XYZ file of C-alpha atoms in Angstrom:
512
model
C 0.565 -31.170 -44.545
C 2.402 -34.501 -45.111
C 3.449 -37.389 -42.585
C 7.055 -39.125 -42.514
C 7.717 -42.621 -41.837
C 7.760 -42.215 -37.910
C 3.988 -40.686 -38.317
C 5.399 -37.087 -37.546
C 2.688 -34.390 -39.016
C 4.842 -31.651 -40.922
C 3.313 -28.492 -42.066
C 4.249 -26.756 -45.144
C 3.154 -23.391 -46.769
C 2.667 -23.345 -50.478
C 2.755 -19.975 -52.438
C 1.310 -19.757 -55.607
C 1.928 -16.321 -57.570
C 2.474 -15.775 -61.255
C 1.969 -18.955 -62.688
C 4.831 -20.653 -60.405
C 4.423 -22.399 -57.287
C 6.419 -23.713 -54.569
C 6.125 -25.285 -50.636
C 8.414 -24.734 -48.018
C 8.782 -25.764 -44.101
C 5.876 -24.274 -42.045
C 7.354 -23.330 -38.684
C 4.530 -21.600 -36.363
C 5.249 -18.989 -34.342
C 2.274 -18.687 -32.065
C 1.958 -15.440 -32.343
C -1.503 -13.800 -33.842
C -2.614 -11.081 -35.341
C -6.834 -10.631 -35.233
C -6.556 -14.606 -34.704
C -4.429 -15.316 -37.604
C -0.723 -16.808 -37.199
C 1.791 -14.225 -38.567
C 3.570 -17.116 -40.238
C 1.169 -17.279 -43.185
C 3.007 -13.986 -44.083
C 0.036 -11.342 -43.416
C -3.610 -10.925 -43.688
C -5.957 -8.225 -44.254
C -4.698 -4.930 -42.817
C -1.262 -6.257 -41.917
C 2.049 -8.215 -42.981
C 4.580 -10.153 -41.545
C 8.784 -10.580 -42.679
C 10.420 -13.315 -41.247
C 13.728 -11.377 -41.503
C 16.409 -12.495 -39.311
C 17.663 -9.161 -38.578
C 15.299 -6.753 -39.731
C 11.653 -8.915 -39.369
C 8.554 -7.794 -37.814
C 4.768 -6.789 -38.263
C 3.592 -3.854 -40.095
C -0.056 -2.592 -39.285
C -1.920 -0.624 -42.170
C -5.444 -0.018 -43.186
C -7.349 -1.435 -40.488
C -9.222 0.811 -37.342
C -8.452 -2.270 -34.824
C -6.115 -4.942 -34.288
C -5.369 -8.026 -31.523
C -2.550 -9.193 -30.839
C -1.204 -11.771 -28.982
C 1.512 -14.138 -28.717
C 5.722 -13.592 -28.243
C 7.937 -13.078 -30.863
C 12.139 -12.637 -30.898
C 13.794 -9.974 -32.574
C 10.994 -8.840 -34.412
C 9.629 -5.191 -34.774
C 5.991 -4.399 -34.553
C 5.257 -1.178 -37.145
C 2.308 0.807 -36.510
C 1.704 2.756 -39.948
C -1.936 4.198 -39.287
C -4.407 5.354 -36.865
C -5.616 2.794 -35.171
C -6.692 0.551 -31.434
C -4.193 -1.914 -30.776
C -4.590 -4.718 -28.067
C -1.442 -6.703 -26.516
C -3.257 -9.417 -24.836
C -0.030 -11.299 -23.688
C 2.014 -9.891 -25.786
C 6.387 -10.295 -25.566
C 8.697 -8.432 -28.120
C 11.923 -9.679 -26.777
C 14.184 -7.998 -29.086
C 18.727 -8.109 -28.811
C 19.435 -8.090 -32.745
C 17.273 -5.674 -34.538
C 19.190 -3.037 -36.906
C 17.121 0.046 -36.876
C 17.383 3.225 -35.213
C 13.637 3.760 -34.368
C 11.617 1.177 -31.760
C 10.773 -2.267 -31.190
C 7.379 -1.001 -31.013
C 7.051 1.997 -33.469
C 4.403 4.516 -34.263
C 5.219 5.602 -37.872
C 4.841 9.380 -38.286
C 2.268 11.810 -37.039
C -0.758 8.503 -35.867
C -2.838 8.432 -33.177
C -2.710 5.007 -31.500
C -5.018 3.510 -28.977
C -3.165 0.491 -27.030
C -4.924 -1.316 -24.864
C -3.391 -4.026 -22.325
C -4.765 -7.116 -21.391
C -3.043 -9.952 -19.332
C 1.198 -9.465 -19.236
C 2.642 -8.028 -21.769
C 6.391 -6.995 -22.375
C 8.258 -5.317 -24.891
C 12.445 -5.350 -24.296
C 15.091 -3.579 -26.678
C 18.185 -4.742 -27.357
C 20.997 -3.651 -24.663
C 23.406 -2.580 -27.571
C 20.967 -0.387 -29.811
C 20.153 2.447 -29.027
C 16.304 1.777 -29.602
C 13.136 2.818 -27.674
C 10.829 -0.039 -26.688
C 7.975 1.834 -27.524
C 8.440 4.833 -29.802
C 6.019 7.886 -29.871
C 7.812 10.187 -32.705
C 7.080 14.371 -32.692
C 3.387 14.589 -34.011
C 2.131 11.313 -32.945
C 0.411 9.898 -29.991
C -0.131 7.154 -27.821
C -2.814 6.483 -25.393
C -2.326 3.338 -22.995
C -5.711 1.979 -21.013
C -6.787 -1.591 -20.147
C -6.428 -3.722 -17.207
C -3.630 -5.521 -17.608
C 0.725 -4.680 -17.202
C 3.347 -3.608 -20.060
C 7.191 -3.984 -19.103
C 8.670 -1.491 -21.500
C 12.706 -2.244 -21.631
C 14.714 0.579 -23.770
C 18.478 0.244 -24.815
C 20.571 3.317 -24.527
C 20.071 6.502 -25.428
C 16.369 5.601 -25.803
C 13.174 5.830 -23.582
C 11.467 3.134 -22.178
C 8.203 4.555 -23.818
C 8.949 7.662 -26.137
C 11.813 9.154 -27.882
C 14.669 7.473 -29.152
C 18.157 8.376 -29.810
C 18.095 12.070 -31.594
C 14.721 12.023 -31.995
C 11.790 13.764 -30.653
C 9.067 12.617 -28.719
C 5.438 12.959 -29.429
C 2.704 12.918 -27.031
C 1.667 10.302 -24.321
C -1.317 9.290 -21.898
C -2.050 6.803 -19.759
C -5.478 6.045 -18.557
C -5.109 2.859 -17.030
C -3.164 -0.406 -16.378
C 0.070 -1.317 -14.597
C 2.872 0.230 -16.590
C 6.544 -0.373 -15.740
C 8.584 1.666 -17.910
C 12.698 1.995 -17.782
C 15.078 3.825 -19.651
C 18.627 3.402 -21.256
C 21.600 5.530 -20.525
C 20.062 9.121 -21.319
C 16.921 8.006 -21.754
C 13.864 8.598 -19.533
C 11.593 6.206 -18.225
C 8.566 7.778 -20.062
C 9.630 10.924 -22.059
C 12.512 11.729 -24.130
C 15.618 10.065 -25.327
C 19.177 11.881 -25.799
C 19.386 15.020 -27.679
C 15.616 15.227 -28.421
C 14.810 18.906 -29.636
C 10.750 18.890 -29.258
C 8.771 16.773 -27.137
C 5.135 16.537 -26.097
C 3.038 16.322 -23.276
C 2.926 13.679 -21.073
C -0.407 12.867 -19.073
C -1.062 10.461 -16.322
C -5.008 10.099 -15.801
C -5.067 6.342 -14.289
C -3.464 3.252 -13.740
C -0.324 2.297 -11.858
C 2.551 3.633 -13.283
C 5.983 3.181 -12.271
C 8.939 4.947 -14.541
C 12.738 4.971 -13.980
C 15.110 7.172 -16.101
C 18.548 5.924 -17.287
C 21.880 7.873 -16.134
C 21.090 11.759 -16.584
C 17.432 11.243 -17.347
C 13.878 11.750 -15.806
C 11.816 9.017 -14.721
C 8.911 10.912 -16.311
C 10.154 13.952 -18.839
C 13.456 14.759 -20.238
C 16.732 12.623 -21.253
C 20.077 13.319 -21.132
C 20.665 17.125 -22.745
C 16.935 17.243 -24.400
C 14.159 19.074 -24.510
C 11.071 17.885 -22.152
C 7.689 18.613 -22.832
C 5.241 19.221 -20.176
C 4.090 16.516 -17.481
C 0.706 16.431 -16.050
C -0.889 13.979 -13.863
C -4.361 14.083 -12.537
C -5.030 10.362 -10.979
C -3.265 7.377 -10.791
C -0.720 5.641 -8.977
C 2.994 6.973 -9.977
C 6.384 6.283 -8.943
C 9.210 7.760 -10.629
C 12.793 7.745 -10.213
C 15.481 9.840 -11.959
C 18.824 8.202 -13.110
C 22.002 8.932 -11.271
C 23.395 12.240 -12.680
C 21.787 15.363 -12.231
C 18.266 14.673 -13.650
C 14.921 15.034 -11.990
C 12.451 12.180 -10.818
C 9.756 14.159 -12.873
C 10.726 16.774 -15.094
C 14.189 17.646 -16.856
C 16.812 15.528 -17.890
C 20.558 16.483 -17.107
C 21.547 19.779 -19.018
C 17.753 19.765 -20.626
C 15.040 22.168 -20.974
C 12.542 22.158 -18.524
C 8.688 22.011 -19.521
C 6.721 22.031 -16.255
C 4.684 19.978 -14.026
C 1.339 20.273 -13.140
C -0.398 17.659 -10.586
C -3.683 17.879 -9.963
C -4.940 14.620 -8.224
C -3.033 11.042 -8.169
C -0.552 9.288 -5.585
C 2.926 10.395 -6.532
C 6.044 9.289 -5.274
C 9.361 10.954 -6.311
C 12.332 10.363 -4.006
C 15.818 11.678 -3.649
C 18.019 12.938 -1.414
C 21.065 13.431 -3.357
C 22.212 16.495 -3.892
C 22.157 16.831 -7.990
C 19.003 15.040 -8.240
C 15.565 17.153 -8.031
C 12.308 15.011 -7.285
C 10.185 17.697 -9.076
C 10.763 20.188 -11.631
C 14.344 21.374 -12.964
C 17.718 19.442 -12.882
C 21.213 20.036 -12.487
C 22.581 22.875 -15.176
C 19.255 22.372 -17.131
C 16.935 26.066 -18.293
C 13.518 26.223 -16.780
C 11.009 27.174 -18.787
C 8.373 26.151 -16.762
C 6.498 26.017 -13.440
C 5.848 23.255 -10.533
C 2.130 23.570 -9.816
C 0.251 21.486 -6.950
C -3.570 21.822 -6.896
C -4.137 18.242 -5.852
C -3.068 14.595 -5.074
C -0.777 12.972 -2.416
C 2.939 14.053 -3.701
C 5.686 12.261 -1.719
C 8.508 14.776 -2.549
C 11.459 16.328 -0.220
C 10.302 20.130 -0.481
C 13.897 20.925 -0.756
C 14.377 18.653 -4.126
C 11.094 20.501 -5.817
C 12.974 23.542 -8.267
C 11.035 25.961 -9.091
C 8.975 26.554 -5.745
C 5.834 24.957 -6.332
C 2.552 26.663 -5.767
C -1.008 26.375 -6.884
C -0.600 29.083 -9.681
C -1.536 32.125 -7.718
C -0.011 31.274 -4.012
C 2.790 29.198 -2.547
C 1.952 25.857 -1.125
C 3.171 23.943 1.727
C 4.154 20.294 2.449
C 1.687 18.962 4.662
C 1.905 15.207 6.335
C -1.232 13.585 7.181
C -0.389 10.527 9.009
C -2.403 7.825 10.796
C -4.491 5.917 7.923
C -4.360 1.887 7.087
C -1.473 1.301 5.380
C -2.062 1.303 1.263
C -5.574 2.147 1.864
C -7.647 4.682 -0.163
C -7.975 8.061 1.453
C -10.907 10.123 1.327
C -10.893 14.272 2.399
C -13.092 16.984 3.252
C -13.036 20.214 4.159
C -9.782 20.864 1.506
C -9.495 23.922 -0.808
C -12.153 23.691 -3.189
C -9.813 23.571 -6.348
C -7.856 20.632 -4.371
C -8.193 17.505 -6.327
C -8.249 14.145 -4.330
C -8.848 11.395 -7.032
C -6.644 8.459 -6.253
C -5.261 9.305 -3.453
C -3.860 6.397 -1.365
C -1.850 5.966 2.072
C 1.589 4.657 1.808
C 2.764 1.826 3.560
C 3.520 3.963 6.507
C -0.142 4.898 6.562
C 0.702 8.829 5.461
C -0.641 10.883 2.598
C 1.120 14.030 1.249
C -0.306 17.425 0.700
C 0.590 20.595 -0.538
C -1.802 23.247 0.626
C -1.464 27.100 0.712
C -1.159 29.467 3.666
C -3.907 31.858 2.435
C -6.610 29.114 2.681
C -9.884 31.451 3.898
C -12.848 30.227 1.418
C -15.404 28.467 2.711
C -15.005 24.953 1.153
C -17.291 22.162 -0.202
C -16.744 19.112 1.350
C -16.200 16.306 -1.472
C -15.130 12.499 -1.894
C -12.340 10.227 -3.503
C -13.531 8.568 -6.613
C -16.109 11.961 -7.694
C -18.526 11.006 -4.935
C -21.113 13.282 -4.005
C -21.032 15.498 -1.247
C -20.414 14.294 2.563
C -23.177 13.855 5.252
C -20.463 15.914 7.310
C -21.389 19.317 8.013
C -19.523 21.790 5.452
C -17.307 24.334 8.062
C -15.183 27.451 7.086
C -11.408 27.580 7.428
C -10.498 30.751 9.059
C -7.053 32.826 9.171
C -5.691 32.536 12.425
C -4.612 35.935 14.027
C -0.719 34.982 14.629
C 1.868 34.606 11.495
C 0.462 31.622 9.323
C -2.921 29.902 9.304
C -4.476 27.029 11.418
C -7.001 24.504 9.373
C -9.295 21.909 10.137
C -10.036 19.234 7.512
C -11.348 15.441 7.754
C -10.179 12.196 6.199
C -11.245 8.591 6.516
C -13.918 9.566 9.144
C -11.656 11.587 11.673
C -10.780 15.337 12.081
C -7.121 16.687 11.221
C -6.041 20.131 12.344
C -3.005 21.415 10.844
C -1.068 25.079 10.848
C 0.838 26.387 7.963
C 3.602 29.042 8.358
C 3.786 31.918 6.490
C 7.163 30.672 6.001
C 5.935 28.246 3.848
C 7.991 24.648 4.221
C 6.500 21.512 5.799
C 4.090 20.684 8.042
C 2.471 18.041 10.091
C -1.780 17.578 10.492
C -2.525 16.304 14.048
C -5.234 13.497 14.127
C -7.980 14.576 16.212
C -11.435 13.260 17.008
C -13.073 10.401 15.313
C -16.350 11.609 13.367
C -19.056 10.853 15.100
C -20.904 7.671 13.027
C -24.671 8.550 12.616
C -25.705 5.242 10.806
C -24.259 1.828 10.132
C -26.087 -0.865 8.280
C -25.254 -4.372 7.339
C -26.927 -4.786 4.103
C -25.557 -8.263 3.310
C -22.852 -10.618 3.926
C -21.511 -13.696 2.026
C -18.689 -16.278 2.273
C -16.841 -17.663 -0.586
C -13.660 -18.799 -1.190
C -12.796 -18.242 2.291
C -13.351 -14.554 2.094
C -15.871 -12.812 3.845
C -18.091 -10.252 1.839
C -19.589 -7.628 4.052
C -22.112 -4.624 2.343
C -21.671 -1.198 4.276
C -24.004 1.884 4.608
C -22.489 4.313 6.515
C -23.269 8.235 7.526
C -20.919 9.944 7.408
C -19.635 8.353 4.171
C -16.312 9.249 4.363
C -16.489 6.957 7.326
C -16.303 3.936 5.152
C -12.662 4.734 4.045
C -11.622 4.625 7.587
C -12.922 1.582 8.434
C -9.947 -0.709 9.141
C -9.373 1.255 12.346
C -13.123 1.491 13.438
C -14.597 -2.248 12.948
C -14.045 -5.422 14.843
C -15.030 -8.511 13.164
C -14.643 -11.561 14.743
C -15.258 -15.380 13.269
C -16.755 -18.519 14.594
C -17.744 -21.928 13.983
C -20.704 -22.048 15.927
C -23.059 -19.471 17.677
C -21.225 -20.170 20.763
C -19.267 -16.695 20.357
C -17.422 -15.084 23.134
C -15.331 -12.077 22.762
C -11.534 -13.761 22.520
C -9.014 -11.633 20.484
C -8.003 -14.632 19.149
C -11.235 -14.722 17.056
C -10.377 -11.249 15.618
C -9.147 -10.019 12.290
C -6.495 -7.815 10.916
C -8.431 -5.341 8.415
C -5.635 -3.461 7.524
C -5.235 -5.485 4.240
C -9.210 -5.557 3.539
C -9.812 -4.759 0.331
C -13.249 -2.018 -0.092
C -15.106 -1.154 -3.322
C -17.057 1.780 -2.959
C -21.256 1.386 -4.841
C -22.794 4.983 -5.084
C -21.923 7.347 -2.880
C -22.476 5.874 0.555
C -21.850 1.641 0.293
C -18.813 -0.187 0.278
C -18.266 -4.101 -0.100
C -15.400 -5.264 1.968
C -13.571 -8.261 1.239
C -11.987 -9.720 4.441
C -9.741 -12.763 3.811
C -10.438 -15.656 6.165
C -8.121 -18.456 7.231
C -10.360 -21.144 7.606
C -12.882 -22.697 5.241
C -15.262 -23.812 8.700
C -15.809 -19.989 9.750
C -19.702 -19.177 9.250
C -20.515 -16.982 11.947
C -19.274 -13.396 12.396
C -19.744 -10.423 14.840
C -19.617 -7.072 13.367
C -19.592 -4.116 15.596
C -17.690 -0.367 15.806
C -14.549 -0.519 18.005
C -15.654 2.627 19.842
C -19.567 1.719 20.893
C -21.127 4.410 19.016
C -23.555 1.573 17.480
C -23.616 -1.751 17.301
């Protein structure tokens, strides 16, 4: 460091090599790798090039890296199999002269990316770069509790392949991931002209994928081969770009590799003539099926192609209504194979099941989040005497019935009586930062998922409590966290900090 005449401290970087020394003004970037400022030029297992056009960071040699900070017009090259943490990382690029990607996995390496905080990777609008490029033979797994926003350039995917470059395997297990493809590029999957694609798996997290024109939200880019798409959990929203692609599946004039959904909450909206919700697309070649064996899948049946099945028989689109808006839903009495992980009602209080007509075997009740069996007694679902079948099941503490026609198509489940609540215990409560925390135990335990419809909570400033409705809370936005199999903690937001006395009771007066 040196101090000028105005007492301003100036930093210099001195370099000594081959018996020569030089010093230059040192400009910190604020970006660090494993805690070290990149402007130093590198560290153990990584290097940094401050080039005006093709400058960037190369990771090579270590098993684990932690990156933090913001860089403009710089790339990240990952040149070995490793785990990488993005902690509030921004790569905002508009002038990189390369055909690879802003973040690129080199060769056939496996990279585990953990996201923390808020992260963004943005490709130039004038180039053909993926935001995160996963080439053929490579594998990227994303997890964490942060967010990641990936925006590609034209002909490239938000996460996946670039222009005329194949896509490897992509897995998302957690985090909030938003991926937007450029024209002819998928949100997650292939870019334009790819001839090979790996499998895309979504097991958890909150994923939003939007394709560019002629490309899928999740799957193929324009005129490219799409790999198989597998969704087992999480909340997934996928939208195709204009021009005849599928929301989940093939891009326009591509080759379709198959879609399997076995859990999660999936939204694939389209009513356009040339756009499919799931599966094939206009002028695409179909080489794979659409298989739905679980989850809530909100997709127009008329825009699912090929016709969906559970692997052995046709399935019908069943709308189940009457849930708390955006709340978790637990089902009992569905077919044994049907996956119910991460099912949430939409903003209209609806879930969307895909069930077969031939539904005649006894089933074992089960809960969301792999919870053990409900205390609700099991029951057989028997085939009706007429055409099609009549079935019953339970969800969030209520009974439902549905008739599935032998013709397939669509059906609506009818909400019936509330299940008898045999036991309700308040195990504890606390008030902190204008939030009331209530720990409940209930039998049957599916009742907990519908508590917002069943409980009445009033708050008071003193023990002089009455039944004034103005003291009652709206519970439809209440958070619930499961603890074990039959216990949950409910978080109820209060609008005042002087409320200290509470009355909690069941609305139908079965128990108080």
